[in-house]
Amino acid sequence: MASTENAELEELIRRASASGETTPPTGPSFAEEEAEDGDNFDLSTLVLVARRSLLWVIVLLALGITASWLYLRYTKPIYEATSILKIDDRSDASALGLGMAMGGGDNNQASQLAGEVELIKSGLTYKRLKQTVALDINYYTQGTVLENELFGSCPYQVKYTISDPVYYNHKFDVEYIDTKHYRLSITTANTTLGGNYEFGQLVKLPGISLQLLEILVPTQLDATYYFIILDDNTINSYLDRNLKAEVLNPSASTLQISFLDNNRVKAQRIVNALDTVYRDVKLAHKQETTEKSLDYLDKQLQENGKNLANAEDNLKEFVQQNRTYDAKGELGIITDKLEKIEEDRLKLEQKLTLLSEVSRLTSAEYLTPSDEVTVDQTIPGLALLEDPALSQQLNNLNILQQNLRRIRRSYQDRLEAVQGPLTQLKFAQATLQHQLVQAQKQLRNQIALLDTQRSKLSNALQSIPGKETELERLKRPLELYGNSYQMLLGKKVEYNIKNAGTTADFQILSPAFAPEEPISPKKLLVYAIGLAGGLILGLGLIGTRYLMHNTITNVNELERNTKASVLGVIPTYEKEKLNISRLVVDKNPKSSVSEAIRSIRTNLDFISPATKKRLISVTSTISGEGKTFVTVNLGGIIALSGQRVVILDLDMRKPKVNLAFDAENVRGVSTILIDRHTVAECIQHTSIESLDFISAGPTPPNPSELILNPRFDLMLQELYRTYDVILIDTPPVGLVTDGILIMRKADVPIYIVRANYSRKTFLKNMNRLMRNNQFTRMTTILNDAKAQGSYGYGYGYGYGYGYGYGTKGMGYYEETEQKPTLGERIKGLFS
């Protein structure tokens, strides 16, 4: 029997001592294993993180909705009032059949509508609008955060006279003392003026006189009121900024006028007032154009009337003297010629008169009184000149003048934008004047030629006795002047009818109304943005926590990421708070921890039968993962099954096993390996009869060299004679190499992974160790697992896990538990 037992012990020692140098495997299988170690998308982890982040997502959604509510609560609403106009250039005179000469042809529709838009936004319209709507004073009441404009609802009205412009655009604070008295104050240039006054009292301050008239009794006397007096530039800027006039439909000749304001009633009032002002401006323009045309016709009628009166007087005098009206005989031929000469001469005189009038008009600043009036309307007899080239030049000159007029509405004369067109206009005027002078000179030459011909015919008539010649000569100018006078008089009648029948050339299709809902901010849109923002932040939080989720949380993750067999799961020990690792299975044999370790003991029997003597090593990647706790309690469970167990503490840099059993560490493995003590002298007993342990002993300077010492194998051989199971608590393999040396000798190397603490990269290290060292029997245990996936990082038995082997943040010789820093707590919210 003794020889058989010795042979078995020698075989165990030989197998434990065979470390064997191995080389990393190569080929496709190795590449596939490396690829499997890479980070892949983990749906179960994502679902876990999403479930744990659900409360945060709800909070972020609530914050988004709250932010939307605050934005809507403290943002001024913007209202838009809109009216639609239809432009119609029809006059009632044409409907009566009397406007034959009043139509000047269709203008370009787009250009006309663009001109109407500019007219609406012109300074002339603004001037009349300010006379219609009181925009020079804004009344406000101050709320908790925002002020509210009291347009048309202020309990008082201000009348003022300003001589010092410093008071413009400044707040005049009004505080009610009672229903009849108020306190007024204004601060300008670091000077505060004001006092207590009675409503209706004239307040005289340096540079300004005010009078506040009470309109109605305010509902709240303690409310804060103030008003601001605006200058013209500020009002014009306000109108330019908020007024929008645009062509709505060119084919239908419709315009849209809209105005933006924080007060919906004010926006409606301004748009409706603009419609009225625009109508008045259009009517005024049309009346001014017609009146100027009538003035021109009156001048022409006066001149023709004088000529007609002279002709009538001459004929009357001749008839009275000669008492005859008949021309006979040979006077017929001469008479026809003289009629033709007189007719031609009269036309030339009319042309000469028209050229003089044209010359006078072209020398003026503008050829037409406004853009709506054409050259033909300003000079009705222009067609008598029968000179298309001159008409074209006059139209071109009119276009240049209209362009200059539009530019001057927006720019001052000294600017280059005005000087360029002005120079071009002067050049065109000079050229036209030169041509007019030449044309007048030519007409005078023609008249002189006709006069010569008429003189010759007159001399011929003088040789013919008879009074009929003189009579015919007097009748011809009478007839011609009479026809011209009748034509001009007819024109005047037409223009009078046009002036009487002209109405505004637009219709209000849709008047403005006070909008109920603001265009900004939109409640549904703001709430949608807030909800979407909260949802996006929530999804971002889930994504961030997923990306930062780099620890093992459950056994499924452990099985997916490692090649080692999972022996079991040890739940969190929550019965009491342990400052250091303790033996707890003897005190709580029915606890979940004890049952879990019993399951692990059973699973160990499948890997290495309990009928054989076994060497089991327990290691981890870093300190704090619970290898000492698992070692002492697994040893206790195995010992309680009847096997003799000894625990060796080979973590000589940071010994813990003696602390777990409340024993001293003056002798142990380190002293055995240097032959200072024997194995029997270093064995210490525990509360469990079949469980002993050997502490690490004093910390040596060279733990790795001691493990490689042949004395270590002799120590194991001696322990095999007495014990069935040798449990070795090795140093963390992620920090030092001592543990790898022990694992090569072990029958069952166990790798401890702590839930919610061990990083996923630690499993890559374990897989690498298995490949490089051919640990085919490598097993792993998930320690400190939370029941039902509860969230947290506290280690149930509470010993510090902040130590390590010189690694930053894991000092190996630190003894006290470290409290998490603020940065770690914040990071915990996202992990």
Short mmCIF file of C-alpha atoms in Angstrom, two decimals, residues 317-712:
data_model
loop_
_atom_site.label_atom_id
_atom_site.label_comp_id
_atom_site.label_asym_id
_atom_site.label_seq_id
_atom_site.Cartn_x
_atom_site.Cartn_y
_atom_site.Cartn_z
CA GLU A 317 -64.14 144.05 -89.92
CA PHE A 318 -63.77 143.03 -93.58
CA VAL A 319 -67.43 142.02 -93.85
CA GLN A 320 -68.56 145.23 -92.23
CA GLN A 321 -66.46 147.27 -94.65
CA ASN A 322 -67.12 145.34 -97.88
CA ARG A 323 -70.42 143.64 -97.15
CA THR A 324 -69.57 140.61 -99.25
CA TYR A 325 -68.70 136.87 -98.77
CA ASP A 326 -68.37 135.51 -102.33
CA ALA A 327 -65.22 134.87 -104.44
CA LYS A 328 -65.61 134.44 -108.20
CA GLY A 329 -63.91 133.48 -111.41
CA GLU A 330 -60.17 133.24 -111.77
CA LEU A 331 -59.60 133.60 -108.08
CA GLY A 332 -60.34 129.89 -107.68
CA ILE A 333 -56.91 128.56 -108.61
CA ILE A 334 -55.05 131.17 -106.57
CA THR A 335 -57.42 130.61 -103.71
CA ASP A 336 -56.74 126.86 -103.64
CA LYS A 337 -53.01 127.44 -103.59
CA LEU A 338 -53.28 130.00 -100.83
CA GLU A 339 -55.43 127.61 -98.81
CA LYS A 340 -52.85 124.94 -99.13
CA ILE A 341 -50.07 127.35 -98.12
CA GLU A 342 -52.03 128.60 -95.14
CA GLU A 343 -52.84 125.07 -94.08
CA ASP A 344 -49.20 124.03 -94.31
CA ARG A 345 -48.07 127.21 -92.57
CA LEU A 346 -50.54 126.65 -89.72
CA LYS A 347 -49.30 123.10 -89.22
CA LEU A 348 -45.72 124.36 -89.18
CA GLU A 349 -46.65 126.99 -86.61
CA GLN A 350 -48.35 124.39 -84.46
CA LYS A 351 -45.31 122.17 -84.75
CA LEU A 352 -43.10 125.12 -83.86
CA THR A 353 -45.30 125.83 -80.83
CA LEU A 354 -45.20 122.19 -79.78
CA LEU A 355 -41.43 122.10 -80.20
CA SER A 356 -41.14 125.18 -77.98
CA GLU A 357 -43.33 123.50 -75.35
CA VAL A 358 -41.32 120.29 -75.64
CA SER A 359 -38.10 122.26 -75.31
CA ARG A 360 -39.45 123.89 -72.16
CA LEU A 361 -40.49 120.55 -70.65
CA THR A 362 -37.22 118.80 -71.48
CA SER A 363 -35.25 121.51 -69.73
CA ALA A 364 -37.28 120.91 -66.56
CA GLU A 365 -36.22 118.37 -63.91
CA TYR A 366 -38.91 115.85 -64.84
CA LEU A 367 -40.77 115.46 -68.09
CA THR A 368 -43.82 113.84 -66.46
CA PRO A 369 -45.20 114.60 -62.98
CA SER A 370 -45.13 110.93 -61.88
CA ASP A 371 -44.29 107.43 -63.05
CA GLU A 372 -47.90 106.65 -63.89
CA VAL A 373 -48.16 109.53 -66.44
CA THR A 374 -46.87 108.93 -69.97
CA VAL A 375 -45.26 111.44 -72.31
CA ASP A 376 -48.33 111.38 -74.57
CA GLN A 377 -50.49 112.36 -71.62
CA THR A 378 -48.18 115.23 -70.65
CA ILE A 379 -47.92 116.52 -74.27
CA PRO A 380 -51.23 115.59 -75.92
CA GLY A 381 -50.33 117.19 -79.29
CA LEU A 382 -47.07 115.29 -79.67
CA ALA A 383 -48.51 113.17 -82.46
CA LEU A 384 -48.89 116.35 -84.61
CA LEU A 385 -45.11 116.55 -84.94
CA GLU A 386 -45.13 113.29 -86.91
CA ASP A 387 -41.59 112.61 -85.76
CA PRO A 388 -41.22 109.03 -84.39
CA ALA A 389 -37.52 109.56 -83.62
CA LEU A 390 -38.33 112.56 -81.42
CA SER A 391 -41.11 110.62 -79.66
CA GLN A 392 -38.69 107.76 -78.99
CA GLN A 393 -36.08 110.14 -77.57
CA LEU A 394 -38.70 111.75 -75.33
CA ASN A 395 -39.77 108.31 -74.07
CA ASN A 396 -36.12 107.39 -73.40
CA LEU A 397 -35.64 110.67 -71.53
CA ASN A 398 -38.78 109.94 -69.51
CA ILE A 399 -37.46 106.47 -68.64
CA LEU A 400 -34.17 107.99 -67.42
CA GLN A 401 -36.07 110.53 -65.32
CA GLN A 402 -38.32 107.84 -63.83
CA ASN A 403 -35.28 105.72 -62.97
CA LEU A 404 -33.65 108.74 -61.30
CA ARG A 405 -36.85 109.43 -59.38
CA ARG A 406 -36.95 105.86 -58.03
CA ILE A 407 -33.26 105.96 -57.07
CA ARG A 408 -33.69 109.25 -55.22
CA ARG A 409 -36.31 107.63 -53.03
CA SER A 410 -33.63 105.42 -51.53
CA TYR A 411 -30.38 107.41 -51.93
CA GLN A 412 -29.21 110.97 -51.44
CA ASP A 413 -28.09 113.10 -54.41
CA ARG A 414 -24.45 113.14 -53.36
CA LEU A 415 -24.13 109.37 -53.62
CA GLU A 416 -22.69 107.69 -56.68
CA ALA A 417 -25.90 105.73 -57.20
CA VAL A 418 -27.63 109.05 -57.98
CA GLN A 419 -24.80 110.94 -59.66
CA GLY A 420 -24.35 108.33 -62.40
CA PRO A 421 -27.95 108.34 -63.64
CA LEU A 422 -28.06 112.14 -63.17
CA THR A 423 -25.08 112.63 -65.49
CA GLN A 424 -26.63 110.32 -68.05
CA LEU A 425 -29.90 112.26 -67.81
CA LYS A 426 -28.18 115.63 -68.31
CA PHE A 427 -26.39 114.34 -71.37
CA ALA A 428 -29.67 113.05 -72.84
CA GLN A 429 -31.33 116.41 -72.12
CA ALA A 430 -28.52 118.35 -73.81
CA THR A 431 -28.65 116.12 -76.88
CA LEU A 432 -32.43 116.45 -77.12
CA GLN A 433 -32.26 120.22 -76.67
CA HIS A 434 -29.77 120.49 -79.53
CA GLN A 435 -32.03 118.46 -81.78
CA LEU A 436 -35.05 120.56 -80.83
CA VAL A 437 -33.18 123.78 -81.68
CA GLN A 438 -32.27 122.38 -85.10
CA ALA A 439 -35.86 121.26 -85.67
CA GLN A 440 -37.20 124.71 -84.75
CA LYS A 441 -34.71 126.34 -87.08
CA GLN A 442 -35.82 124.08 -89.92
CA LEU A 443 -39.51 124.85 -89.26
CA ARG A 444 -38.83 128.58 -89.31
CA ASN A 445 -37.08 128.22 -92.65
CA GLN A 446 -40.09 126.34 -94.00
CA ILE A 447 -42.47 129.00 -92.69
CA ALA A 448 -40.33 131.69 -94.29
CA LEU A 449 -40.48 129.81 -97.57
CA LEU A 450 -44.27 129.56 -97.32
CA ASP A 451 -44.47 133.25 -96.50
CA THR A 452 -42.52 134.00 -99.67
CA GLN A 453 -44.88 131.87 -101.71
CA ARG A 454 -47.91 133.42 -100.07
CA SER A 455 -46.53 136.89 -100.76
CA LYS A 456 -46.19 136.09 -104.41
CA LEU A 457 -49.77 134.77 -104.59
CA SER A 458 -51.04 137.75 -102.66
CA ASN A 459 -49.36 140.09 -105.08
CA ALA A 460 -51.06 138.18 -107.87
CA LEU A 461 -54.42 138.57 -106.17
CA GLN A 462 -53.85 142.26 -105.69
CA SER A 463 -53.64 142.61 -109.39
CA ILE A 464 -57.10 141.08 -109.63
CA PRO A 465 -59.83 143.45 -108.59
CA GLY A 466 -62.30 142.01 -106.23
CA LYS A 467 -63.03 141.84 -102.57
CA GLU A 468 -63.67 138.12 -102.43
CA THR A 469 -59.94 137.39 -102.25
CA GLU A 470 -59.57 139.24 -98.99
CA LEU A 471 -62.65 137.50 -97.64
CA GLU A 472 -61.31 134.05 -98.40
CA ARG A 473 -57.99 134.95 -96.89
CA LEU A 474 -59.70 135.92 -93.67
CA LYS A 475 -61.84 132.79 -93.54
CA ARG A 476 -58.96 130.33 -93.77
CA PRO A 477 -57.26 131.17 -90.40
CA LEU A 478 -60.68 131.39 -88.79
CA GLU A 479 -61.54 127.88 -89.84
CA LEU A 480 -58.17 126.42 -88.88
CA TYR A 481 -58.06 128.07 -85.44
CA GLY A 482 -61.65 127.06 -84.84
CA ASN A 483 -60.95 123.38 -85.54
CA SER A 484 -57.88 123.42 -83.28
CA TYR A 485 -59.82 125.10 -80.51
CA GLN A 486 -62.60 122.52 -80.75
CA MET A 487 -60.10 119.65 -80.56
CA LEU A 488 -58.40 121.04 -77.44
CA LEU A 489 -61.72 121.75 -75.80
CA GLY A 490 -62.80 118.16 -76.42
CA LYS A 491 -59.60 116.91 -74.79
CA LYS A 492 -60.29 119.03 -71.75
CA VAL A 493 -63.78 117.62 -71.42
CA GLU A 494 -62.37 114.07 -71.58
CA TYR A 495 -59.83 114.78 -68.85
CA ASN A 496 -62.51 116.36 -66.66
CA ILE A 497 -64.64 113.27 -67.05
CA LYS A 498 -61.64 111.07 -66.22
CA ASN A 499 -60.88 113.09 -63.12
CA ALA A 500 -64.48 112.85 -61.96
CA GLY A 501 -64.80 109.12 -62.69
CA THR A 502 -61.44 107.87 -61.37
CA THR A 503 -61.48 105.59 -58.32
CA ALA A 504 -58.75 103.68 -56.51
CA ASP A 505 -57.23 101.17 -58.91
CA PHE A 506 -57.28 98.28 -56.42
CA GLN A 507 -59.73 96.19 -54.44
CA ILE A 508 -59.25 94.78 -50.95
CA LEU A 509 -59.97 91.10 -51.48
CA SER A 510 -59.14 90.09 -47.92
CA PRO A 511 -58.82 92.71 -45.16
CA ALA A 512 -56.52 92.09 -42.21
CA PHE A 513 -57.86 90.55 -39.02
CA ALA A 514 -56.30 90.07 -35.59
CA PRO A 515 -54.69 86.61 -35.72
CA GLU A 516 -55.55 84.25 -32.88
CA GLU A 517 -52.44 82.09 -33.15
CA PRO A 518 -48.88 83.45 -33.46
CA ILE A 519 -46.67 82.41 -36.33
CA SER A 520 -43.80 82.05 -33.88
CA PRO A 521 -43.30 80.20 -31.67
CA LYS A 522 -45.50 77.30 -32.79
CA LYS A 523 -46.59 75.33 -29.74
CA LEU A 524 -46.76 71.95 -31.41
CA LEU A 525 -43.43 72.49 -33.15
CA VAL A 526 -41.70 73.65 -29.96
CA TYR A 527 -43.07 70.73 -27.96
CA ALA A 528 -42.12 68.36 -30.77
CA ILE A 529 -38.58 69.77 -30.78
CA GLY A 530 -38.38 69.50 -26.99
CA LEU A 531 -39.68 65.93 -27.07
CA ALA A 532 -37.35 65.03 -29.93
CA GLY A 533 -34.45 66.70 -28.14
CA GLY A 534 -35.16 64.73 -24.96
CA LEU A 535 -35.49 61.53 -26.97
CA ILE A 536 -32.25 62.20 -28.84
CA LEU A 537 -30.46 62.93 -25.56
CA GLY A 538 -31.94 59.78 -24.10
CA LEU A 539 -30.80 57.70 -27.06
CA GLY A 540 -27.42 59.43 -26.86
CA LEU A 541 -27.24 58.53 -23.17
CA ILE A 542 -28.08 54.91 -23.96
CA GLY A 543 -25.48 54.87 -26.73
CA THR A 544 -22.88 56.50 -24.50
CA ARG A 545 -23.54 54.11 -21.65
CA TYR A 546 -23.43 51.21 -24.07
CA LEU A 547 -20.09 52.34 -25.45
CA MET A 548 -18.78 52.92 -21.92
CA HIS A 549 -20.20 49.62 -20.71
CA ASN A 550 -16.89 47.76 -20.61
CA THR A 551 -17.51 45.42 -17.69
CA ILE A 552 -18.95 41.92 -17.41
CA THR A 553 -22.44 42.06 -15.90
CA ASN A 554 -23.85 38.56 -16.23
CA VAL A 555 -22.94 35.01 -16.99
CA ASN A 556 -24.19 35.26 -20.57
CA GLU A 557 -21.59 37.91 -21.34
CA LEU A 558 -18.97 35.77 -19.66
CA GLU A 559 -19.87 32.72 -21.75
CA ARG A 560 -19.91 34.73 -25.00
CA ASN A 561 -16.52 36.32 -24.45
CA THR A 562 -14.38 33.51 -23.08
CA LYS A 563 -13.23 30.05 -24.16
CA ALA A 564 -13.01 28.81 -20.59
CA SER A 565 -15.69 26.66 -18.99
CA VAL A 566 -17.91 28.48 -16.51
CA LEU A 567 -17.93 26.61 -13.22
CA GLY A 568 -20.69 28.69 -11.72
CA VAL A 569 -21.92 32.02 -10.42
CA ILE A 570 -21.44 33.32 -6.89
CA PRO A 571 -24.08 35.87 -5.88
CA THR A 572 -23.39 38.93 -3.81
CA TYR A 573 -23.01 38.22 -0.12
CA GLU A 574 -25.41 40.70 1.48
CA LYS A 575 -25.88 39.29 4.96
CA GLU A 576 -23.18 41.51 6.45
CA LYS A 577 -20.56 44.02 5.43
CA LEU A 578 -17.09 42.46 5.34
CA ASN A 579 -14.06 44.71 5.43
CA ILE A 580 -11.83 41.87 4.22
CA SER A 581 -12.37 38.41 2.71
CA ARG A 582 -13.77 36.00 5.28
CA LEU A 583 -14.78 32.35 5.55
CA VAL A 584 -18.59 32.58 5.59
CA VAL A 585 -19.79 29.14 4.44
CA ASP A 586 -19.32 27.61 7.91
CA LYS A 587 -21.43 30.32 9.58
CA ASN A 588 -24.12 30.47 6.85
CA PRO A 589 -24.28 27.01 5.32
CA LYS A 590 -27.73 27.60 3.81
CA SER A 591 -27.00 30.99 2.24
CA SER A 592 -27.09 31.53 -1.52
CA VAL A 593 -23.32 31.98 -1.52
CA SER A 594 -22.82 28.59 0.15
CA GLU A 595 -25.21 26.89 -2.26
CA ALA A 596 -23.47 28.48 -5.24
CA ILE A 597 -20.06 27.32 -4.06
CA ARG A 598 -21.41 23.79 -3.49
CA SER A 599 -22.55 23.84 -7.12
CA ILE A 600 -19.05 24.90 -8.14
CA ARG A 601 -17.60 22.02 -6.06
CA THR A 602 -19.86 19.61 -7.92
CA ASN A 603 -18.84 21.03 -11.31
CA LEU A 604 -15.18 20.67 -10.33
CA ASP A 605 -15.69 16.93 -9.91
CA PHE A 606 -16.60 16.69 -13.62
CA ILE A 607 -13.30 18.33 -14.59
CA SER A 608 -11.07 16.65 -12.01
CA PRO A 609 -12.61 13.77 -10.04
CA ALA A 610 -12.60 14.03 -6.26
CA THR A 611 -11.14 10.52 -6.04
CA LYS A 612 -7.78 11.92 -7.10
CA LYS A 613 -5.57 14.35 -5.31
CA ARG A 614 -5.95 17.78 -6.94
CA LEU A 615 -4.04 21.01 -7.20
CA ILE A 616 -6.40 23.95 -7.82
CA SER A 617 -5.13 27.47 -8.51
CA VAL A 618 -7.36 30.53 -8.17
CA THR A 619 -6.36 33.75 -9.91
CA SER A 620 -7.81 36.88 -11.49
CA THR A 621 -6.71 39.73 -13.71
CA ILE A 622 -6.38 42.40 -11.05
CA SER A 623 -6.97 42.69 -7.34
CA GLY A 624 -10.46 43.26 -6.08
CA GLU A 625 -12.18 40.56 -8.16
CA GLY A 626 -12.64 38.24 -5.16
CA LYS A 627 -10.12 35.45 -5.71
CA THR A 628 -9.21 35.25 -1.99
CA PHE A 629 -12.88 35.16 -0.98
CA VAL A 630 -13.59 32.40 -3.50
CA THR A 631 -10.44 30.47 -2.47
CA VAL A 632 -11.16 30.31 1.27
CA ASN A 633 -14.88 29.59 0.87
CA LEU A 634 -14.38 27.03 -1.90
CA GLY A 635 -11.79 25.36 0.36
CA GLY A 636 -14.31 25.42 3.21
CA ILE A 637 -17.06 23.82 1.10
CA ILE A 638 -14.70 21.08 -0.16
CA ALA A 639 -13.46 20.47 3.40
CA LEU A 640 -17.04 20.19 4.66
CA SER A 641 -17.56 17.37 2.14
CA GLY A 642 -14.98 15.27 4.01
CA GLN A 643 -11.85 15.97 1.99
CA ARG A 644 -8.73 17.36 3.59
CA VAL A 645 -7.91 20.75 2.10
CA VAL A 646 -4.96 23.08 2.51
CA ILE A 647 -4.90 26.64 1.20
CA LEU A 648 -1.59 28.17 0.12
CA ASP A 649 -1.32 31.96 -0.06
CA LEU A 650 1.16 32.58 -2.89
CA ASP A 651 0.15 36.23 -3.26
CA MET A 652 3.29 37.14 -1.37
CA ARG A 653 3.16 40.79 -2.42
CA LYS A 654 -0.25 41.30 -0.86
CA PRO A 655 -1.12 38.35 1.42
CA LYS A 656 -4.79 38.07 2.36
CA VAL A 657 -5.49 34.48 3.38
CA ASN A 658 -4.24 34.96 6.95
CA LEU A 659 -6.57 37.96 7.28
CA ALA A 660 -9.51 35.83 6.15
CA PHE A 661 -8.82 33.47 9.11
CA ASP A 662 -7.71 36.15 11.59
CA ALA A 663 -4.24 34.59 11.79
CA GLU A 664 -0.72 35.96 11.88
CA ASN A 665 1.66 36.03 8.94
CA VAL A 666 5.08 35.75 10.60
CA ARG A 667 5.87 32.45 8.85
CA GLY A 668 4.58 30.83 5.74
CA VAL A 669 5.37 29.93 2.13
CA SER A 670 8.23 32.45 1.81
CA THR A 671 10.00 31.09 4.90
CA ILE A 672 9.44 27.48 3.78
CA LEU A 673 11.01 28.16 0.38
CA ILE A 674 14.12 29.67 2.02
CA ASP A 675 14.38 26.73 4.48
CA ARG A 676 13.74 28.88 7.51
CA HIS A 677 10.71 26.83 8.57
CA THR A 678 9.30 23.45 7.74
CA VAL A 679 5.89 22.82 6.21
CA ALA A 680 4.55 21.40 9.46
CA GLU A 681 5.64 24.50 11.35
CA CYS A 682 3.78 26.80 8.96
CA ILE A 683 0.47 24.91 8.74
CA GLN A 684 -2.33 26.74 10.57
CA HIS A 685 -5.72 25.28 11.42
CA THR A 686 -9.16 26.81 10.94
CA SER A 687 -12.59 26.43 12.47
CA ILE A 688 -13.27 23.63 9.99
CA GLU A 689 -11.47 20.48 11.11
CA SER A 690 -10.32 19.31 7.66
CA LEU A 691 -9.34 22.79 6.39
CA ASP A 692 -5.84 24.17 6.98
CA PHE A 693 -3.87 26.95 5.39
CA ILE A 694 -0.33 28.25 5.00
CA SER A 695 -0.01 32.01 4.87
CA ALA A 696 2.31 33.82 2.46
CA GLY A 697 4.80 34.73 5.12
CA PRO A 698 6.96 37.84 5.10
CA THR A 699 7.09 39.55 1.71
CA PRO A 700 10.29 38.53 -0.13
CA PRO A 701 12.04 40.76 -2.70
CA ASN A 702 11.84 38.01 -5.37
CA PRO A 703 8.53 36.09 -5.26
CA SER A 704 8.83 34.75 -8.82
CA GLU A 705 12.27 33.28 -8.20
CA LEU A 706 11.03 31.56 -5.03
CA ILE A 707 8.21 29.88 -6.93
CA LEU A 708 10.73 28.56 -9.47
CA ASN A 709 12.83 27.17 -6.59
CA PRO A 710 12.83 23.33 -6.45
CA ARG A 711 11.80 23.68 -2.83
CA PHE A 712 8.34 24.66 -4.06
#
